[in-house]
């Protein structure tokens, strides 16, 4: 760098320093709260990963689907035989001498005859066709990275790969949108790659692999990925952007019930170590919700996505006890049958947690797990701060014994890590697991406990449970899973009213995440969900927009005395139980922004008196309004509910009329 360039750089840095906003001091009357209240919870449910957030376009590319995952499934699921020109051949499922022991199944294609049919010019060969997830959606001139592992048996083979548009009508000739040809001569497994660029848009394309030479050929690990993924990291761009627009402060993953085996027993436990490294070496797993997880979206991708969105990663690990749904346990409430690890084997699960911390945060020069992270392309630590142990297990004596064992050893090895425990499957005082979970948390001095509940909207409209929580508890609350049990506007507003209650208790509740996050059209295991999607786009629910407003308005201080509602008794800062309106004023001292949120979930208009005199406001403010009919909902056919924004003049004292069934957020720059 020459002297002139250096001076310019120093001047630019100084200018940036002068213009940068510094954290402001909070005016009196504010209560310190968590600024990580709104996060997201990702679980691979309703095809959220494969066929969803993970951008892979081919289904069952490694031929590992099997009947144990879903009746009628097998290695050929999502594939079909193709033989244009009446070419002849057979296919055989093989597992001997596989590409990798973690994914042992592959397909041998035996081609007996290839010829070009006179009506299908240029189409011949014997092979396979993959239709993806309800078709493969491609865009004209976009680039798609194709790869496959192949092994030649006998003489060299020529293989044509075609991204095709189906013919219109029975027997019609398909149209090649993009194609490439490989010459395969190696008698050991070898990876073949090409970039396919379609000539036109197509919502229901397919991929055909046609062997043009007589003989045998082994194929495995097919992949077709768009190059245009979120920040180039392999996630579907529109779905990832929908999450980014929520402005979440953390992400909990990979579950949920997938963490500890679901209904199949502890053998089906998610093991993070088998989800890192090259994709072809990752071990697929039966999904708790009845399908296959390829692990193309694994721990490396989860952590990378957290980094891309500026979220704190919150991985959840099992602690030696299965889900209480194991062995039909859900039908035996409250005496569920849990699978448990013998205490003599618990050190393996302690290592699972400690090794994860070192993989995420360790020095590659001195730690083998950290070196694996660096070898994958991330030499810098991920900066793991939180670690969850267990997921809503029944707080049985067996659970308590194993949780204590792993908790104490992880804390000793890494006291800097904040451990999140569990309050059991239903976080209500009448549930004995809830009481036992809190007793265990207080005995251990647990930093955070994870509460879960799904209820009808009337619960969220009326409950003010955190007002009653002791203020002197060392253990904070993470509301890790919750939702009103429908997706209408009234349900979203009920959740919004409840989140105002959470903000007021942001000194007790430190984190929340709506669940579930994603659901694929025609593959939905659970309702409601925050975001529905098909191959073309996400469909955002009313609850999504409420979550978005709360994510946008994070801050460190809560003010309860800036807003009053006409007709309330003097001194009432928050409506009481069964009063369906509320308010919250949040100050973010880092961004120097002030947020006023108002929810009216009732059928009558309400007038609010707002006094922001203690804050120094800029001249204008942003107003966001979400309103509609209480039974309105966004779905695949119509999207009637979306926030409306406008710029308004900023006033320190004013009245605002709240429409029935509405939420308003005002954003001020200070």
XYZ file of C-alpha atoms in Angstrom:
670
model
C 0.000 0.000 0.000
C 1.499 3.396 -1.020
C 1.461 6.447 1.246
C -1.452 8.159 -0.525
C -3.619 4.991 -0.362
C -2.755 4.536 3.301
C -3.758 8.129 4.163
C -7.037 7.711 2.290
C -7.785 4.515 4.171
C -7.026 6.172 7.518
C -9.245 9.135 6.649
C -12.106 6.811 5.629
C -11.771 4.841 8.856
C -11.812 8.042 10.908
C -14.913 9.261 9.068
C -16.669 5.952 9.700
C -15.762 6.202 13.354
C -17.262 9.677 13.622
C -20.453 8.696 11.827
C -21.012 5.383 13.615
C -23.865 5.361 16.096
C -22.805 4.713 19.658
C -25.066 2.934 22.153
C -27.165 5.470 23.989
C -28.053 5.539 27.664
C -31.590 4.476 28.513
C -33.997 7.114 29.903
C -35.392 6.419 33.341
C -38.330 4.070 33.800
C -37.077 1.262 31.603
C -36.670 -2.342 32.725
C -33.698 -4.290 31.378
C -34.854 -7.241 29.273
C -33.347 -9.782 26.907
C -32.709 -8.562 23.381
C -32.708 -12.176 22.127
C -36.424 -12.717 22.710
C -37.308 -13.684 19.141
C -35.565 -16.585 17.460
C -36.480 -19.516 15.233
C -36.731 -23.234 15.835
C -35.861 -25.471 12.888
C -36.940 -29.094 12.969
C -36.974 -31.398 9.966
C -40.734 -31.940 10.050
C -43.120 -31.714 7.075
C -40.163 -32.054 4.650
C -38.559 -28.868 5.923
C -35.017 -29.912 4.950
C -34.909 -32.272 1.938
C -37.406 -30.791 -0.496
C -37.382 -27.578 1.531
C -34.672 -25.338 2.955
C -31.902 -27.596 1.631
C -31.717 -26.632 -2.047
C -31.078 -30.129 -3.467
C -33.522 -30.739 -6.336
C -33.269 -34.531 -6.641
C -35.071 -36.884 -4.303
C -33.455 -40.080 -3.003
C -30.264 -39.331 -4.904
C -28.365 -41.964 -2.920
C -31.003 -44.735 -3.205
C -31.265 -45.034 0.594
C -35.049 -44.801 0.982
C -36.453 -47.973 2.539
C -39.747 -49.501 3.798
C -38.664 -48.947 7.401
C -39.089 -45.229 6.784
C -42.401 -45.408 4.953
C -44.523 -48.320 3.714
C -43.935 -48.934 0.032
C -40.626 -47.107 -0.098
C -37.398 -48.573 -1.423
C -34.165 -47.653 -3.210
C -36.126 -46.932 -6.379
C -38.516 -44.446 -4.770
C -38.623 -41.153 -6.721
C -36.909 -42.902 -9.655
C -38.382 -44.502 -12.756
C -36.934 -46.564 -15.566
C -36.579 -44.806 -18.926
C -35.717 -46.423 -22.243
C -36.370 -44.105 -25.203
C -36.321 -45.758 -28.596
C -37.373 -49.018 -26.943
C -33.871 -49.502 -25.612
C -33.555 -52.524 -23.330
C -31.968 -53.031 -19.937
C -32.430 -53.907 -16.298
C -31.532 -52.290 -12.990
C -30.300 -53.965 -9.836
C -30.034 -52.656 -6.287
C -26.570 -53.424 -4.894
C -24.781 -52.923 -1.563
C -21.482 -54.749 -2.129
C -18.337 -52.610 -2.387
C -20.285 -49.355 -1.954
C -19.112 -45.795 -2.386
C -19.291 -45.322 1.392
C -20.372 -47.575 4.239
C -22.624 -44.824 5.637
C -24.696 -44.945 2.434
C -24.221 -48.474 1.113
C -27.030 -48.707 -1.445
C -26.362 -48.011 -5.113
C -27.866 -48.972 -8.484
C -26.331 -51.107 -11.218
C -27.641 -50.340 -14.701
C -27.378 -53.199 -17.200
C -27.893 -51.935 -20.746
C -28.727 -54.599 -23.336
C -29.686 -52.530 -26.358
C -29.809 -48.837 -27.289
C -31.436 -47.417 -30.357
C -33.030 -44.205 -31.508
C -36.793 -44.337 -32.013
C -37.777 -42.684 -35.290
C -40.332 -40.388 -33.605
C -37.877 -39.284 -30.873
C -34.934 -37.817 -32.731
C -31.817 -37.774 -30.546
C -33.391 -39.835 -27.740
C -32.005 -43.267 -26.998
C -30.333 -45.218 -24.206
C -31.342 -47.054 -21.054
C -31.435 -45.473 -17.629
C -33.234 -43.616 -14.855
C -35.398 -40.565 -14.410
C -35.813 -38.510 -11.229
C -38.766 -36.140 -10.858
C -37.452 -34.435 -7.741
C -39.980 -33.311 -5.166
C -43.263 -33.027 -7.114
C -41.276 -32.005 -10.174
C -38.050 -30.039 -10.612
C -38.528 -26.296 -10.972
C -35.830 -24.622 -13.084
C -35.341 -21.150 -14.526
C -34.057 -20.187 -17.962
C -30.338 -19.358 -18.064
C -29.845 -20.204 -14.381
C -26.969 -22.545 -13.606
C -27.451 -25.910 -11.885
C -24.564 -27.989 -10.600
C -24.976 -31.668 -11.410
C -22.837 -34.427 -9.918
C -22.886 -38.207 -9.712
C -20.542 -41.000 -8.704
C -20.137 -43.716 -11.345
C -18.129 -46.923 -11.653
C -17.635 -48.717 -14.940
C -18.010 -52.493 -15.220
C -16.315 -53.813 -18.368
C -15.798 -51.605 -21.423
C -15.995 -47.800 -21.295
C -19.474 -46.282 -21.254
C -20.974 -43.119 -22.619
C -23.620 -41.561 -20.387
C -25.989 -38.764 -21.334
C -27.498 -36.568 -18.603
C -30.521 -34.514 -19.627
C -32.600 -31.953 -17.792
C -35.866 -32.504 -19.651
C -39.277 -30.926 -20.034
C -41.970 -33.616 -20.263
C -43.780 -33.973 -23.550
C -47.317 -32.645 -23.708
C -49.735 -35.562 -24.006
C -49.351 -39.323 -24.055
C -46.286 -40.534 -25.929
C -45.104 -36.991 -26.697
C -41.379 -36.392 -27.067
C -39.666 -34.672 -24.121
C -37.646 -31.525 -24.723
C -34.009 -31.280 -23.650
C -33.575 -28.077 -21.629
C -29.896 -28.760 -20.847
C -27.618 -31.748 -21.205
C -24.104 -33.119 -20.931
C -22.326 -36.364 -21.808
C -19.738 -38.256 -19.744
C -17.266 -40.894 -20.880
C -16.920 -43.350 -18.002
C -13.960 -45.708 -18.036
C -12.769 -45.915 -14.438
C -13.457 -49.212 -12.698
C -13.467 -47.507 -9.274
C -15.947 -44.961 -7.967
C -15.330 -41.531 -9.491
C -17.231 -38.260 -9.230
C -18.472 -36.654 -12.455
C -19.656 -33.041 -12.512
C -21.225 -30.606 -14.966
C -23.128 -27.331 -15.010
C -26.560 -27.512 -16.631
C -28.156 -24.290 -17.934
C -31.809 -24.650 -19.002
C -32.978 -22.825 -22.100
C -36.403 -22.032 -20.637
C -38.419 -22.001 -17.417
C -40.054 -25.256 -16.412
C -41.965 -26.089 -13.209
C -42.089 -29.852 -13.721
C -38.775 -30.803 -15.294
C -37.085 -34.129 -14.695
C -33.535 -35.415 -14.819
C -32.711 -38.373 -17.062
C -29.540 -40.462 -16.935
C -29.211 -42.490 -20.141
C -26.485 -45.088 -20.715
C -25.684 -45.081 -24.431
C -23.307 -48.068 -24.404
C -24.176 -51.736 -23.857
C -22.872 -53.194 -20.594
C -22.953 -52.582 -16.822
C -22.515 -49.314 -14.924
C -22.829 -48.520 -11.210
C -24.300 -45.147 -10.176
C -24.764 -43.439 -6.805
C -25.085 -40.073 -5.054
C -26.856 -38.018 -7.692
C -27.174 -34.307 -7.005
C -28.641 -31.290 -8.784
C -28.175 -28.002 -6.960
C -28.934 -24.463 -8.125
C -25.822 -22.302 -8.030
C -27.922 -19.383 -6.834
C -28.423 -20.394 -3.197
C -28.548 -18.217 -0.088
C -25.090 -16.632 0.184
C -23.794 -19.545 -1.886
C -24.175 -21.976 1.004
C -26.613 -24.499 -0.430
C -29.898 -23.294 1.064
C -32.957 -22.440 -0.978
C -32.812 -18.708 -1.457
C -36.454 -17.661 -1.038
C -37.014 -19.789 2.081
C -33.771 -18.612 3.672
C -34.674 -15.000 2.897
C -38.067 -15.468 4.557
C -36.194 -16.473 7.712
C -33.737 -13.591 7.390
C -36.667 -11.177 7.148
C -37.830 -12.323 10.593
C -34.567 -10.900 11.992
C -34.204 -13.809 14.443
C -31.574 -13.580 17.141
C -30.919 -17.326 17.480
C -31.804 -20.657 15.893
C -32.576 -23.856 17.781
C -31.892 -27.064 15.808
C -32.175 -29.903 14.755
C -35.318 -30.492 16.859
C -37.590 -31.275 18.436
C -38.421 -34.936 18.549
C -35.815 -35.784 15.881
C -33.147 -35.181 18.547
C -33.798 -38.280 20.608
C -35.455 -40.930 18.501
C -39.126 -40.065 18.381
C -41.383 -43.103 18.415
C -38.799 -45.620 17.244
C -36.516 -45.769 20.252
C -33.149 -44.356 21.098
C -31.459 -46.112 18.161
C -32.950 -43.460 15.889
C -31.216 -40.622 17.735
C -29.782 -37.797 15.647
C -25.955 -37.949 15.794
C -24.305 -34.690 14.781
C -20.979 -36.329 13.929
C -22.561 -38.235 11.036
C -23.889 -34.989 9.499
C -20.563 -33.237 8.873
C -17.898 -33.873 6.235
C -18.429 -34.528 2.497
C -22.063 -35.120 1.576
C -21.433 -38.615 0.216
C -19.987 -39.683 3.575
C -22.900 -38.528 5.743
C -25.204 -41.194 7.141
C -28.866 -40.781 6.286
C -31.417 -41.426 9.005
C -35.047 -42.351 9.354
C -36.923 -39.201 10.234
C -39.165 -39.256 13.291
C -41.967 -37.844 11.142
C -41.960 -40.708 8.657
C -39.514 -40.000 5.875
C -35.773 -39.935 5.101
C -33.173 -37.370 6.143
C -30.239 -37.244 3.725
C -28.261 -34.983 6.100
C -27.302 -32.760 3.205
C -28.453 -30.109 5.656
C -26.208 -31.030 8.571
C -24.516 -29.378 11.512
C -21.988 -27.524 9.389
C -24.796 -25.973 7.331
C -26.831 -25.137 10.433
C -23.913 -23.297 12.009
C -23.055 -21.594 8.733
C -26.638 -20.394 8.340
C -26.597 -19.002 11.872
C -23.473 -17.081 10.969
C -25.026 -15.831 7.718
C -28.046 -14.426 9.578
C -26.187 -13.209 12.657
C -28.062 -15.699 14.857
C -26.735 -17.454 17.930
C -26.668 -21.207 17.253
C -28.580 -23.294 19.801
C -27.957 -26.971 19.029
C -29.946 -29.529 21.030
C -28.356 -32.840 21.990
C -29.878 -35.954 23.568
C -28.973 -36.794 27.137
C -29.445 -40.555 27.295
C -33.250 -40.728 27.326
C -35.621 -41.171 24.400
C -38.808 -39.318 23.617
C -41.673 -40.517 25.787
C -43.538 -41.362 22.575
C -41.286 -44.415 22.158
C -42.986 -47.823 22.128
C -46.459 -46.296 21.930
C -45.794 -44.199 24.997
C -48.014 -41.322 23.892
C -50.971 -43.661 24.428
C -49.903 -44.434 27.999
C -49.836 -40.924 29.460
C -48.712 -40.212 32.133
C -46.617 -43.416 32.355
C -44.686 -43.237 29.084
C -42.184 -45.939 28.254
C -38.806 -44.249 27.763
C -35.751 -45.949 26.335
C -32.734 -45.097 28.484
C -29.000 -45.502 28.017
C -27.298 -47.612 30.717
C -25.337 -45.364 33.070
C -22.218 -47.333 32.122
C -22.558 -45.914 28.571
C -23.309 -42.291 29.449
C -19.734 -41.142 28.859
C -20.348 -41.574 25.136
C -23.092 -38.944 25.311
C -20.944 -36.666 27.449
C -18.296 -36.867 24.723
C -20.945 -36.135 22.107
C -21.577 -32.770 23.785
C -17.978 -31.865 24.603
C -16.771 -32.791 21.117
C -19.462 -30.582 19.588
C -18.314 -27.593 21.630
C -14.738 -28.194 20.521
C -15.780 -28.711 16.897
C -17.591 -25.362 16.980
C -15.156 -23.307 19.060
C -11.833 -25.116 19.191
C -8.415 -24.389 17.709
C -7.721 -26.464 14.571
C -4.031 -26.585 15.481
C -4.668 -28.467 18.713
C -8.077 -30.154 18.423
C -9.078 -32.872 15.945
C -12.736 -31.846 15.891
C -11.868 -28.215 15.265
C -9.563 -29.367 12.475
C -12.533 -31.086 10.815
C -14.401 -27.784 10.921
C -11.428 -25.998 9.379
C -10.988 -28.679 6.715
C -14.643 -28.173 5.763
C -13.907 -24.513 5.049
C -14.367 -22.667 8.339
C -11.040 -22.214 10.170
C -12.449 -19.536 12.511
C -14.538 -20.707 15.475
C -18.300 -20.479 15.128
C -18.545 -18.916 18.591
C -21.000 -21.354 20.160
C -22.570 -19.758 23.240
C -25.611 -21.950 24.005
C -26.079 -25.724 24.169
C -29.385 -27.489 24.785
C -29.493 -30.861 26.544
C -32.693 -32.827 26.080
C -35.990 -32.027 24.397
C -39.237 -32.105 26.389
C -38.557 -35.562 27.866
C -40.722 -36.802 30.722
C -38.859 -35.782 33.887
C -38.590 -39.311 35.219
C -36.017 -40.464 37.801
C -34.086 -42.057 34.927
C -34.034 -38.781 33.043
C -32.952 -36.786 36.110
C -30.067 -39.160 36.808
C -28.743 -38.998 33.261
C -29.304 -35.279 32.847
C -27.340 -34.515 36.017
C -24.524 -36.757 34.837
C -24.077 -35.066 31.458
C -24.852 -31.556 32.744
C -22.205 -31.596 35.465
C -19.488 -32.962 33.194
C -20.153 -30.571 30.333
C -20.227 -27.633 32.756
C -16.908 -28.720 34.244
C -15.256 -29.085 30.842
C -16.740 -25.868 29.397
C -18.097 -23.522 32.088
C -18.355 -20.741 29.496
C -21.201 -22.537 27.673
C -24.763 -21.615 28.700
C -26.745 -24.849 29.015
C -30.453 -24.972 28.258
C -32.421 -27.723 29.996
C -36.030 -28.875 29.621
C -39.251 -28.459 31.589
C -40.843 -31.553 30.046
C -43.483 -32.081 27.360
C -46.165 -29.718 28.680
C -45.199 -26.573 30.572
C -48.224 -26.093 32.799
C -48.270 -26.102 36.601
C -50.736 -29.015 36.698
C -48.261 -31.204 34.779
C -45.953 -33.079 37.205
C -43.119 -32.951 34.660
C -43.240 -29.157 34.739
C -42.836 -29.111 38.516
C -40.117 -31.769 38.452
C -38.278 -30.003 35.634
C -38.147 -26.747 37.581
C -37.008 -28.562 40.739
C -34.156 -30.119 38.780
C -33.249 -26.752 37.234
C -33.090 -25.026 40.613
C -31.125 -27.894 42.162
C -28.473 -27.619 39.447
C -28.535 -23.841 39.101
C -29.412 -24.308 35.424
C -29.070 -21.041 33.446
C -32.085 -21.566 31.145
C -35.020 -23.991 31.050
C -37.013 -24.751 27.891
C -40.824 -24.625 28.174
C -43.225 -25.895 25.490
C -46.954 -25.508 24.986
C -49.437 -25.533 22.102
C -52.866 -24.167 23.001
C -56.062 -22.737 21.528
C -55.960 -18.980 20.961
C -58.068 -18.320 24.067
C -55.102 -19.414 26.190
C -52.805 -16.836 24.613
C -55.522 -14.189 24.792
C -55.941 -14.604 28.541
C -52.826 -16.137 30.098
C -50.448 -13.864 31.982
C -48.472 -16.686 33.541
C -45.036 -15.023 33.597
C -46.319 -12.189 35.774
C -46.426 -14.786 38.566
C -42.930 -16.218 38.085
C -40.505 -15.409 40.942
C -38.107 -12.591 40.074
C -35.252 -14.029 42.132
C -34.843 -17.277 40.183
C -31.416 -17.808 38.664
C -32.966 -19.908 35.912
C -34.423 -17.989 32.963
C -37.155 -19.242 30.634
C -36.761 -20.164 26.991
C -40.192 -20.647 25.437
C -38.859 -23.004 22.797
C -42.076 -24.252 21.213
C -45.472 -22.595 21.185
C -48.302 -21.693 18.834
C -52.024 -21.112 18.851
C -53.617 -24.183 17.279
C -54.768 -22.525 14.055
C -53.454 -20.071 11.492
C -56.172 -17.443 11.313
C -55.584 -13.749 11.997
C -57.144 -14.042 15.458
C -54.597 -16.746 16.321
C -51.720 -14.542 15.212
C -53.049 -11.602 17.210
C -53.449 -13.840 20.265
C -49.795 -14.800 19.893
C -48.902 -11.139 19.490
C -50.785 -10.212 22.663
C -48.964 -12.990 24.472
C -45.593 -11.772 23.181
C -46.365 -8.339 24.623
C -46.765 -10.175 27.935
C -43.439 -11.916 27.301
C -41.705 -8.599 26.593
C -43.040 -7.165 29.815
C -41.494 -10.193 31.505
C -38.308 -10.057 29.441
C -36.310 -10.179 32.661
C -37.695 -13.691 33.268
C -38.151 -14.940 29.697
C -34.948 -14.609 27.696
C -35.846 -16.385 24.414
C -38.889 -17.568 22.427
C -39.416 -19.450 19.165
C -42.656 -20.302 17.347
C -42.973 -23.897 16.171
C -43.016 -25.570 13.749
C -41.224 -23.333 11.296
C -41.778 -24.870 7.818
C -44.255 -27.194 6.090
C -44.157 -28.388 2.501
C -47.404 -28.457 0.553
C -48.743 -32.027 0.307
C -46.195 -33.230 2.881
C -47.417 -31.643 6.096
C -47.081 -33.584 9.379
C -48.303 -30.824 11.696
C -50.547 -27.784 11.635
C -50.256 -24.882 12.029
C -46.795 -23.886 10.781
C -45.194 -20.495 10.369
C -44.254 -20.797 6.677
C -45.783 -23.092 4.063
C -44.102 -23.577 0.697
C -44.105 -25.377 -2.624
C -41.424 -25.543 -5.316
C -42.096 -22.004 -6.454
C -42.481 -19.819 -3.378
C -43.102 -19.542 0.371
C -46.577 -18.734 1.702
C -46.364 -16.536 4.776
C -48.981 -16.940 7.494
C -50.554 -14.244 9.650
C -48.405 -15.500 12.519
C -45.308 -14.973 10.367
C -45.998 -11.246 10.128
C -46.563 -10.952 13.874
C -43.286 -12.759 14.527
C -41.588 -10.469 12.015
C -42.705 -7.314 13.804
C -41.441 -8.629 17.113
C -38.147 -9.725 15.523
C -37.668 -6.272 14.001
C -38.289 -4.546 17.333
C -35.780 -6.262 19.619
C -34.255 -4.128 22.345
C -32.713 -4.051 25.774
C -35.269 -1.980 27.727
C -39.019 -2.257 28.247
C -41.184 0.766 29.179
C -44.630 -0.036 30.493
C -45.825 3.476 31.347
C -45.699 5.198 27.949
C -49.077 3.951 26.722
C -52.496 3.903 28.389
C -55.835 2.802 27.003
C -58.918 4.970 27.229
C -61.302 3.593 29.815
C -58.667 1.785 31.893
C -58.279 2.664 35.554
C -55.424 5.043 36.373
C -52.119 3.249 36.892
C -53.007 0.172 34.830
C -50.008 -0.361 32.552
C -51.121 -3.639 31.016
C -54.576 -5.136 30.457
C -55.421 -7.916 32.848
C -56.604 -11.436 32.114
C -59.327 -11.766 29.454
C -58.756 -8.186 28.238
C -57.801 -8.616 24.603
C -55.613 -5.607 23.964
C -52.138 -4.588 25.059
C -49.015 -2.530 24.444
C -45.269 -2.580 24.700
C -42.562 0.058 24.263
C -39.058 -1.255 23.569
C -35.808 0.712 23.362
C -32.795 -0.619 21.488
C -29.796 1.366 22.746
C -27.481 -0.232 20.169
C -29.442 0.865 17.107
C -30.909 3.938 18.853
C -34.420 2.889 17.855
C -37.675 2.980 19.808
C -40.610 0.676 19.064
C -44.224 1.033 20.161
C -46.347 -2.091 19.620
C -50.113 -2.195 20.110
C -52.394 -5.220 19.716
C -56.186 -5.211 19.655
C -57.494 -8.778 19.405
C -61.061 -7.759 20.242
C -64.087 -6.831 18.157
C -64.274 -3.228 19.373
C -62.004 -0.306 18.468
C -59.701 0.946 21.241
C -58.101 4.353 21.740
C -54.549 4.454 23.101
C -52.834 7.515 24.595
C -49.106 7.542 23.845
C -46.518 9.695 25.649
C -42.922 9.467 24.406
C -41.740 12.743 25.926
C -38.712 11.205 27.633
C -37.214 10.184 24.265
C -35.554 12.416 21.700
C -37.337 11.523 18.463
C -36.360 12.273 14.876
C -38.943 14.008 12.689
C -40.543 10.996 11.066
C -41.550 7.485 12.082
C -42.513 4.264 10.322
C -45.954 2.815 10.955
C -46.755 -0.851 10.240
C -50.349 -2.085 10.376
C -51.610 -5.663 10.281
C -55.385 -6.019 10.228
C -58.281 -7.927 8.704
C -61.165 -10.172 9.604
C -60.572 -12.516 12.549
C -61.046 -15.677 10.449
C -58.828 -14.511 7.580
C -55.858 -16.759 6.864
C -53.122 -16.915 4.281
C -52.934 -20.136 2.276
C -51.836 -21.478 -1.095
C -54.874 -20.016 -2.848
C -55.018 -16.546 -1.323
C -52.931 -14.235 0.832
C -55.337 -11.600 2.192
C -53.226 -10.620 5.201
C -49.986 -8.674 4.912
C -48.573 -5.677 6.795
C -49.051 -2.187 5.378
C -46.345 0.397 6.038
C -46.239 4.169 5.778
C -44.081 7.057 6.916
C -45.726 9.370 9.445
C -44.772 12.490 11.366
C -43.200 11.665 14.731
C -45.042 13.112 17.728
C -44.157 12.816 21.386
C -47.755 12.874 22.610
C -50.672 11.585 20.580
C -53.729 9.346 20.525
C -54.062 6.387 18.215
C -57.236 4.512 17.308
C -56.744 0.759 17.121
C -59.045 -1.010 14.698
C -60.656 -4.263 15.834
C -58.413 -7.246 15.102
C -55.249 -5.299 14.411
C -51.632 -4.879 15.377
C -49.710 -1.619 14.964
C -45.985 -1.031 15.303
C -44.405 2.427 15.337
C -40.659 2.677 14.760
C -38.684 5.792 15.736
C -35.063 6.729 15.219
C -33.549 8.516 18.226
